[in-house]
Short mmCIF file of C-alpha atoms and ligand atoms in Angstrom, two decimals:
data_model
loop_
_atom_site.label_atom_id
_atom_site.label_comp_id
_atom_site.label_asym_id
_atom_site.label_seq_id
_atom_site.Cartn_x
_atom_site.Cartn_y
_atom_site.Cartn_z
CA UNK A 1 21.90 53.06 17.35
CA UNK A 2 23.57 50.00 18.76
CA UNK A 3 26.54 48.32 17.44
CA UNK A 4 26.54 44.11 17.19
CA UNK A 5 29.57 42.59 16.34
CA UNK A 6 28.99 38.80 14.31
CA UNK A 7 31.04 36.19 12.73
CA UNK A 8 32.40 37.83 9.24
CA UNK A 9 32.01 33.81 7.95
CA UNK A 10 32.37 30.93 9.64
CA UNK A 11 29.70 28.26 11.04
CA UNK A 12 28.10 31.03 13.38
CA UNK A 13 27.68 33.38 10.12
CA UNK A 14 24.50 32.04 9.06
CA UNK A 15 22.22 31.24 12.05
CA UNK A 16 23.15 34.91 13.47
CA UNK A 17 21.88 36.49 10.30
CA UNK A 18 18.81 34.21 10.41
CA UNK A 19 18.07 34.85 14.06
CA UNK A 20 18.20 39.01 13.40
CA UNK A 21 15.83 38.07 10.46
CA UNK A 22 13.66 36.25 12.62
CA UNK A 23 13.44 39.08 14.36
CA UNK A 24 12.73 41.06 12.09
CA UNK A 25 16.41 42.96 11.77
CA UNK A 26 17.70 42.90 8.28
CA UNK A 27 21.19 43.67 7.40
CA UNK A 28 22.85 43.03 4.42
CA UNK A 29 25.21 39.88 4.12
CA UNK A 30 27.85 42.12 3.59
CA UNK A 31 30.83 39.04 4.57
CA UNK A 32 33.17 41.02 1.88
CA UNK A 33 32.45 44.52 4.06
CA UNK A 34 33.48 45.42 7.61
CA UNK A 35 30.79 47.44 8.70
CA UNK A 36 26.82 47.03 7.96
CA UNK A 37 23.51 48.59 8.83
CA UNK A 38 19.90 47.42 9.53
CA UNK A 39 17.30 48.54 7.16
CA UNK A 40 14.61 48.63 9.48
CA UNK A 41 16.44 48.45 13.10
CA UNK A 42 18.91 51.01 14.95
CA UNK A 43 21.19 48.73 14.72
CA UNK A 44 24.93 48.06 13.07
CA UNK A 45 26.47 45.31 12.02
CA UNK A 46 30.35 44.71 12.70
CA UNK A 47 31.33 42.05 10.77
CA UNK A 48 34.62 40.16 12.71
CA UNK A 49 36.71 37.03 13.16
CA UNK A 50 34.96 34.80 16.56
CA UNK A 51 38.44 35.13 18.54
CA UNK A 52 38.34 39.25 18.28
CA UNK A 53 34.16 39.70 19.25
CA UNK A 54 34.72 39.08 23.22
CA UNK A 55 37.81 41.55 23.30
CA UNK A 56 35.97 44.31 21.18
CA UNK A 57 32.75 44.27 23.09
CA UNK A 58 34.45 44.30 26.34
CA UNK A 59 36.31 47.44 25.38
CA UNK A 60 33.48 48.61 23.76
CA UNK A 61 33.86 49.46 20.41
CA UNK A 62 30.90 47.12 19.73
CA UNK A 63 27.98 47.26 21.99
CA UNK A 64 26.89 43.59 22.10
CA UNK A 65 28.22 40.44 20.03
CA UNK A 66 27.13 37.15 19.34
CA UNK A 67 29.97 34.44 19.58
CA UNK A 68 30.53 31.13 20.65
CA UNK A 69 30.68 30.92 24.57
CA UNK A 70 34.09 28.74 23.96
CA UNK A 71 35.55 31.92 22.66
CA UNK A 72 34.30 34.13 25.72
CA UNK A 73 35.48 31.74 28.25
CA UNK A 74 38.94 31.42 26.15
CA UNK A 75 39.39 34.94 26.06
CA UNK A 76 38.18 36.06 29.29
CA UNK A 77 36.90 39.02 28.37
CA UNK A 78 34.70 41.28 30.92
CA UNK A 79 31.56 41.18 29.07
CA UNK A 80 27.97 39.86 30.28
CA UNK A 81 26.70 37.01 28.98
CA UNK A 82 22.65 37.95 28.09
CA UNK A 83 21.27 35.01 26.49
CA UNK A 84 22.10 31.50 25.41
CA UNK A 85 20.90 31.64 21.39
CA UNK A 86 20.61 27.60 21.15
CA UNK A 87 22.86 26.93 17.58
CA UNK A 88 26.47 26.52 17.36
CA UNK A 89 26.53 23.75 19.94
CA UNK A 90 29.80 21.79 20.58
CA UNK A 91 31.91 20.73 23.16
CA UNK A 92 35.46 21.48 24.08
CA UNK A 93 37.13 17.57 25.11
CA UNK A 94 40.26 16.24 25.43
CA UNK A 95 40.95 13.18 22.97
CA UNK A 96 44.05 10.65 23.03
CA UNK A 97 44.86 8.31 20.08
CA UNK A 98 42.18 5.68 20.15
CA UNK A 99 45.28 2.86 20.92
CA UNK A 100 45.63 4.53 23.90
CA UNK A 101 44.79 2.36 26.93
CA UNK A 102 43.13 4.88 28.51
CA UNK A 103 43.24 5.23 32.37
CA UNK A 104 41.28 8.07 33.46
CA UNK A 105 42.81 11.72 33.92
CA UNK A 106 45.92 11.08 35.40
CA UNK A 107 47.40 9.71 32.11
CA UNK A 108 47.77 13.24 31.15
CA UNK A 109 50.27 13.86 33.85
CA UNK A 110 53.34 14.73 32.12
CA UNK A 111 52.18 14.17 28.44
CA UNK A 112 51.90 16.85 26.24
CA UNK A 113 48.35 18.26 24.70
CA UNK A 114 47.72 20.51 21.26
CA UNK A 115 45.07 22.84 21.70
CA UNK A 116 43.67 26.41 20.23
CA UNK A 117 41.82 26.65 23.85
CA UNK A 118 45.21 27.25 26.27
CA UNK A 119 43.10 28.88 29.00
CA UNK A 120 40.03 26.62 29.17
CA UNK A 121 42.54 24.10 29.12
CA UNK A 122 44.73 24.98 31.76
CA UNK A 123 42.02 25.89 33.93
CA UNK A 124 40.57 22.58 33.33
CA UNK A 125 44.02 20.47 33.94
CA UNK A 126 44.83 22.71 37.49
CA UNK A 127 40.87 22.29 38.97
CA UNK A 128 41.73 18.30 38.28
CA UNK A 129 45.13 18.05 39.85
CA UNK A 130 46.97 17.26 36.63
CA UNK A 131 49.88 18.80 35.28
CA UNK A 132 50.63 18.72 31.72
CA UNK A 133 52.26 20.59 28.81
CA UNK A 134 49.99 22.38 26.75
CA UNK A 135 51.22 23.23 23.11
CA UNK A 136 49.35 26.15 21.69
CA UNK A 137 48.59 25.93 18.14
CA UNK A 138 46.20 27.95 16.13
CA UNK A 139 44.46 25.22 13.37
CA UNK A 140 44.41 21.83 12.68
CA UNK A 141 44.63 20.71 16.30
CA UNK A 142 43.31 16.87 15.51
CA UNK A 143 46.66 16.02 13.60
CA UNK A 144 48.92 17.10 16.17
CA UNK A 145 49.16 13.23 17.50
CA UNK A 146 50.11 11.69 14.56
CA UNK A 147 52.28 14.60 13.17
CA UNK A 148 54.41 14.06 16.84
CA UNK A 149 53.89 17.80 17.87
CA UNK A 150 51.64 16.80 21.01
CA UNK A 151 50.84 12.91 22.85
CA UNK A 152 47.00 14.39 22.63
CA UNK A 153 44.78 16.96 22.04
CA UNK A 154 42.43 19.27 23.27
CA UNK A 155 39.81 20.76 20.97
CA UNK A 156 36.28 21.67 19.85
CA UNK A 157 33.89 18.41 19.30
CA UNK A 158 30.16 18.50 17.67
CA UNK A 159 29.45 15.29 15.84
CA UNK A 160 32.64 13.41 16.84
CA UNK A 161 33.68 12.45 13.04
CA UNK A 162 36.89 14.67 12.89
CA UNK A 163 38.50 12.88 15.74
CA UNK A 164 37.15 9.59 14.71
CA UNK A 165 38.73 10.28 11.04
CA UNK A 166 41.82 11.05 12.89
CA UNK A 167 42.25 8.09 14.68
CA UNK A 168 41.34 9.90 18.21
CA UNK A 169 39.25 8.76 21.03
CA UNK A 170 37.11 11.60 23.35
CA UNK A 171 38.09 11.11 26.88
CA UNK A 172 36.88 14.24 28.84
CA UNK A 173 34.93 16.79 28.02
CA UNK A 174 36.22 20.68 30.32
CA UNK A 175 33.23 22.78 28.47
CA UNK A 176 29.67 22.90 26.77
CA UNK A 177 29.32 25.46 24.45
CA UNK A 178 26.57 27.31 21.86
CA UNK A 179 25.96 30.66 20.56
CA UNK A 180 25.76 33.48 23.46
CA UNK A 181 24.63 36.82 23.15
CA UNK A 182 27.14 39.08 25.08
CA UNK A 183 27.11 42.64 26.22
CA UNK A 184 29.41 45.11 27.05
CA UNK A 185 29.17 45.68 31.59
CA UNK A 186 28.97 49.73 30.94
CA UNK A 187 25.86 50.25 27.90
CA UNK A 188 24.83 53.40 27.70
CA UNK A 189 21.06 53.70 29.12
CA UNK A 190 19.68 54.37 25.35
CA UNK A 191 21.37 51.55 24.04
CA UNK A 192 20.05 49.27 26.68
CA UNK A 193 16.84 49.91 25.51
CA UNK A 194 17.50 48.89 22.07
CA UNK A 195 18.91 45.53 23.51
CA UNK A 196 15.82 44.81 25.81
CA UNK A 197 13.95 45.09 22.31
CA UNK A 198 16.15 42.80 20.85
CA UNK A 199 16.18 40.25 23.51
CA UNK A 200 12.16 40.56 23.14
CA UNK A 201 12.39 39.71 19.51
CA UNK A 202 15.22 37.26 20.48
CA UNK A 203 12.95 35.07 23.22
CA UNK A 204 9.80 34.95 21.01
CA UNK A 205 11.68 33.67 18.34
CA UNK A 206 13.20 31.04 20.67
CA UNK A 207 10.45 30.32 22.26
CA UNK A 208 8.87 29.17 19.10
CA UNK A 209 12.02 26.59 18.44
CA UNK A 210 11.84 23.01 19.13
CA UNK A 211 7.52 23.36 19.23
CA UNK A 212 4.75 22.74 16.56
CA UNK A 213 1.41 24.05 16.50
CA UNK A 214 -1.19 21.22 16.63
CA UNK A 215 -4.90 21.60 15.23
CA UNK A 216 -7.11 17.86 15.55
CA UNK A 217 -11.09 17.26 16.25
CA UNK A 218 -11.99 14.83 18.92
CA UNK A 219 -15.46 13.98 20.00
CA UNK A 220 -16.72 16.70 23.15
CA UNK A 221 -17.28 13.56 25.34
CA UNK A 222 -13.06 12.67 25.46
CA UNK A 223 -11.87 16.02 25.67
CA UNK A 224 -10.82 15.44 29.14
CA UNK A 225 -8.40 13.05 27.89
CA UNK A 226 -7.26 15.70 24.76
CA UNK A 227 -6.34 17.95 27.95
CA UNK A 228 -4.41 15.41 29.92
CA UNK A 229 -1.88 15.11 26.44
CA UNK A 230 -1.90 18.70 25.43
CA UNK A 231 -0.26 21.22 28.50
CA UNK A 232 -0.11 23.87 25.85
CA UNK A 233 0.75 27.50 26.94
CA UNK A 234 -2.20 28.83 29.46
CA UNK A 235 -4.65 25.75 28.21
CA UNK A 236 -5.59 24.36 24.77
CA UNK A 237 -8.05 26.42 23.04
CA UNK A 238 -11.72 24.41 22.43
CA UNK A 239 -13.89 25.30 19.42
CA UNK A 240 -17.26 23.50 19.14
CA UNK A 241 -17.79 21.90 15.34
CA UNK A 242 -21.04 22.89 13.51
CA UNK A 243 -21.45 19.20 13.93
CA UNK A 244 -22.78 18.23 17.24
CA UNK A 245 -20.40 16.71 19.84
CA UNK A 246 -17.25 17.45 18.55
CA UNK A 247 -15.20 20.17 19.34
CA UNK A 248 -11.69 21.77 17.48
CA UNK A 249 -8.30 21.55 19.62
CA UNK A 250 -5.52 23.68 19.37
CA UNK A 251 -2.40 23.23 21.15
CA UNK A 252 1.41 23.52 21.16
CA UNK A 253 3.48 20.84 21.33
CA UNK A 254 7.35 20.05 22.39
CA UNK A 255 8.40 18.64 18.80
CA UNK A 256 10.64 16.21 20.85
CA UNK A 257 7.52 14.29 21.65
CA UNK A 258 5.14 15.07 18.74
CA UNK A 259 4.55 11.37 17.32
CA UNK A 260 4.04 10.30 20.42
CA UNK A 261 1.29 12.89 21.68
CA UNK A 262 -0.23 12.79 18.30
CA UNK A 263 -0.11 8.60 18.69
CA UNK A 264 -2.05 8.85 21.73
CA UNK A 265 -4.61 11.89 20.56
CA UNK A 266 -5.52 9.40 17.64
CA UNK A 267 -5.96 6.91 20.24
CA UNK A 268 -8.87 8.59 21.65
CA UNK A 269 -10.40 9.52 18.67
CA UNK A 270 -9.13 12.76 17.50
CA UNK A 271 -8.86 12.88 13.39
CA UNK A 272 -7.84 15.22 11.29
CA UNK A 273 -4.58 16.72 12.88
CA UNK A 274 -2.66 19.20 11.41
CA UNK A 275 0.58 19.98 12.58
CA UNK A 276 1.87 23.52 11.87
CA UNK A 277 5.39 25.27 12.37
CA UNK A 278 5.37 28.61 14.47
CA UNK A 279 7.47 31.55 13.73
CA UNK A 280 7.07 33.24 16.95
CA UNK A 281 5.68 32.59 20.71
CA UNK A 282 5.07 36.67 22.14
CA UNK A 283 4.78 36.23 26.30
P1 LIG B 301 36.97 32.73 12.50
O1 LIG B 301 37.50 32.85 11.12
O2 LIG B 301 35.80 33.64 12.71
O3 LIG B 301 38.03 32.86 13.57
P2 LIG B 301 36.87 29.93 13.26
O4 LIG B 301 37.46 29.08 12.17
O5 LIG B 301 37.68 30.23 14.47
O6 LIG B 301 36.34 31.25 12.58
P3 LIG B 301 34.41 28.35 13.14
O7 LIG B 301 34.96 27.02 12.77
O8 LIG B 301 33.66 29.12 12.11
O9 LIG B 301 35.53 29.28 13.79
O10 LIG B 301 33.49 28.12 14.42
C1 LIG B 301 32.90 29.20 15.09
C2 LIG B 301 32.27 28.72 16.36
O11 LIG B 301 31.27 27.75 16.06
C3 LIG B 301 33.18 28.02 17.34
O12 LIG B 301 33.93 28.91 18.13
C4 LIG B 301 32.18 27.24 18.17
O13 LIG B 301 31.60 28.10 19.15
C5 LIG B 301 31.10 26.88 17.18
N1 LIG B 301 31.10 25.46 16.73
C6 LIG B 301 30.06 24.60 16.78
N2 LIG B 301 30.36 23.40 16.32
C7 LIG B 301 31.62 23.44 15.94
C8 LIG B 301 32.52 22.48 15.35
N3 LIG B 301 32.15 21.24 15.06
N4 LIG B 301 33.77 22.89 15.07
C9 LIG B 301 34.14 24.15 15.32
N5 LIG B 301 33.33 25.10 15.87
C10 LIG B 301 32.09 24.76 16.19
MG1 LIG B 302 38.37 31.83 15.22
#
């Protein structure tokens, strides 16, 4: 049995549970309990605030965790970071009241900055030479400047709407951030196999993201020109109609540059494409 240690509710809440049921690892959405198992996986569920999952995998009373990376840099905790999961993306950046003249860094010499993120933060100020107050606060970082408890702020960014609302400009940004998967440094050598199956469920069900399945028919004679669009996986697979000279293509395709693949595939004749989702790419 391993122990994983999620988000009890929160934004990372959801997409965790869907990834373990991608995966095929079903646990109850128990948000109201503390403790859950997996119905069909040796695997519990420890259901936590994002601040405390770093701290309690490094000391082991979870096995592995998956939290923001913001929260494992912020904490500092001694825990390996296994995979990047690709949701919960943001930013950590400083942001000044947008009548702010801004000059570059140095305008923060001196001034005074609200932030939930104190170490990120002062790591971030010393590697640029700056020194400047940093006011710790626990919520509502982005009114800080107007309430006059800090000249700025430094906090987590996705969209950009909450600092625009507040009448803040983003100046620098000290950190990327998504979703990690994290492990404790000392996993016992049984439980270490459990998470090598989970990071093989884990990648195919990553692999799959962002990528469509493609299905068209194109006349034999241009699929030299199908081949050229399509770099698929090995090679795209060719299937001869029962009508003569043309042949079924099947491919996988980056979804960032579908419509423009499937613009050029009609241009050389192909008809009849289907584009599918995929669940699950297995290397
Ligand atoms: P908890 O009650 O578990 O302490 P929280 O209020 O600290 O929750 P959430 O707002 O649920 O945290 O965010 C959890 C994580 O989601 C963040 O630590 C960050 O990694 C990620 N995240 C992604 N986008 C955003 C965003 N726009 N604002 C806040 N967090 C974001
Ligand atoms: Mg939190």
């Amino acid at each position: 049995m391993i122990r994983l240690a999620i988000q009890s509710k929160g934004r990372l809440n959801e997409d965790s549970l869907k990834l373990l049921a991608d995966a095929g690892i079903h646990v109850d959405d128990a948000k109201r309990k503390f403790l859950g198992k997996a119905a069909d996986f040796p695997l519990e569920v420890l259901y936590l605030r994002d601040d405390d999952i770093p701290g309690v995998v490094a000391e082991g009373a979870a096995d592995i965790g998956i939290v923001g990376y913001n929260e494992v840099a912020e904490t500092g905790a001694a825990v390996d970071v296994v995979r990047n999961l690709g949701f919960g993306r943001c930013r950590l950046s400083l942001a000044v009241p947008k009548t702010v003249d801004y000059p570059g860094l140095e305008w923060f010499r001196g001034r005074s900055i609200a932030t939930s993120y104190p170490r990120i933060l002062g790591k971030f100020l010393s590697e640029n030479g700056v020194e400047a107050e940093i006011r710790e606060i626990k919520g509502s970082v982005e009114i800080a400047p107007a309430a006059g408890i800090a000249d700025a702020i430094f906090d987590i960014v996705s969209s950009g709407g909450t600092l625009v609302s507040n009448g803040l400009a983003e100046v620098a940004t000290a950190l990327r951030s998504e979703a990690v998967l994290v492990a404790r440094k000392d996993l016992p050598a049984d439980r270490k196999e459990i998470l090598d199956r989970i990071l093989f469920r884990f990648d195919a069900v990553g692999e799959s993201r962002g990528k469509k399945y493609v299905l068209m028919n194109i006349p034999t004679e241009r699929l030299q020109e199908a081949f050229a669009l399509l770099p698929a996986m090995r090679s795209p697979t060719v299937m001869p109609l029962a009508i003569p000279g043309w042949s079924s293509v099947h491919s996988v395709v980056d979804d960032a540059s579908l419509w423009e693949t499937v613009e050029r595939l009609k241009g050389i004749g192909a008809e009849g494409i289907l584009v599918l989702n995929m669940d699950k790419i297995i290397d």
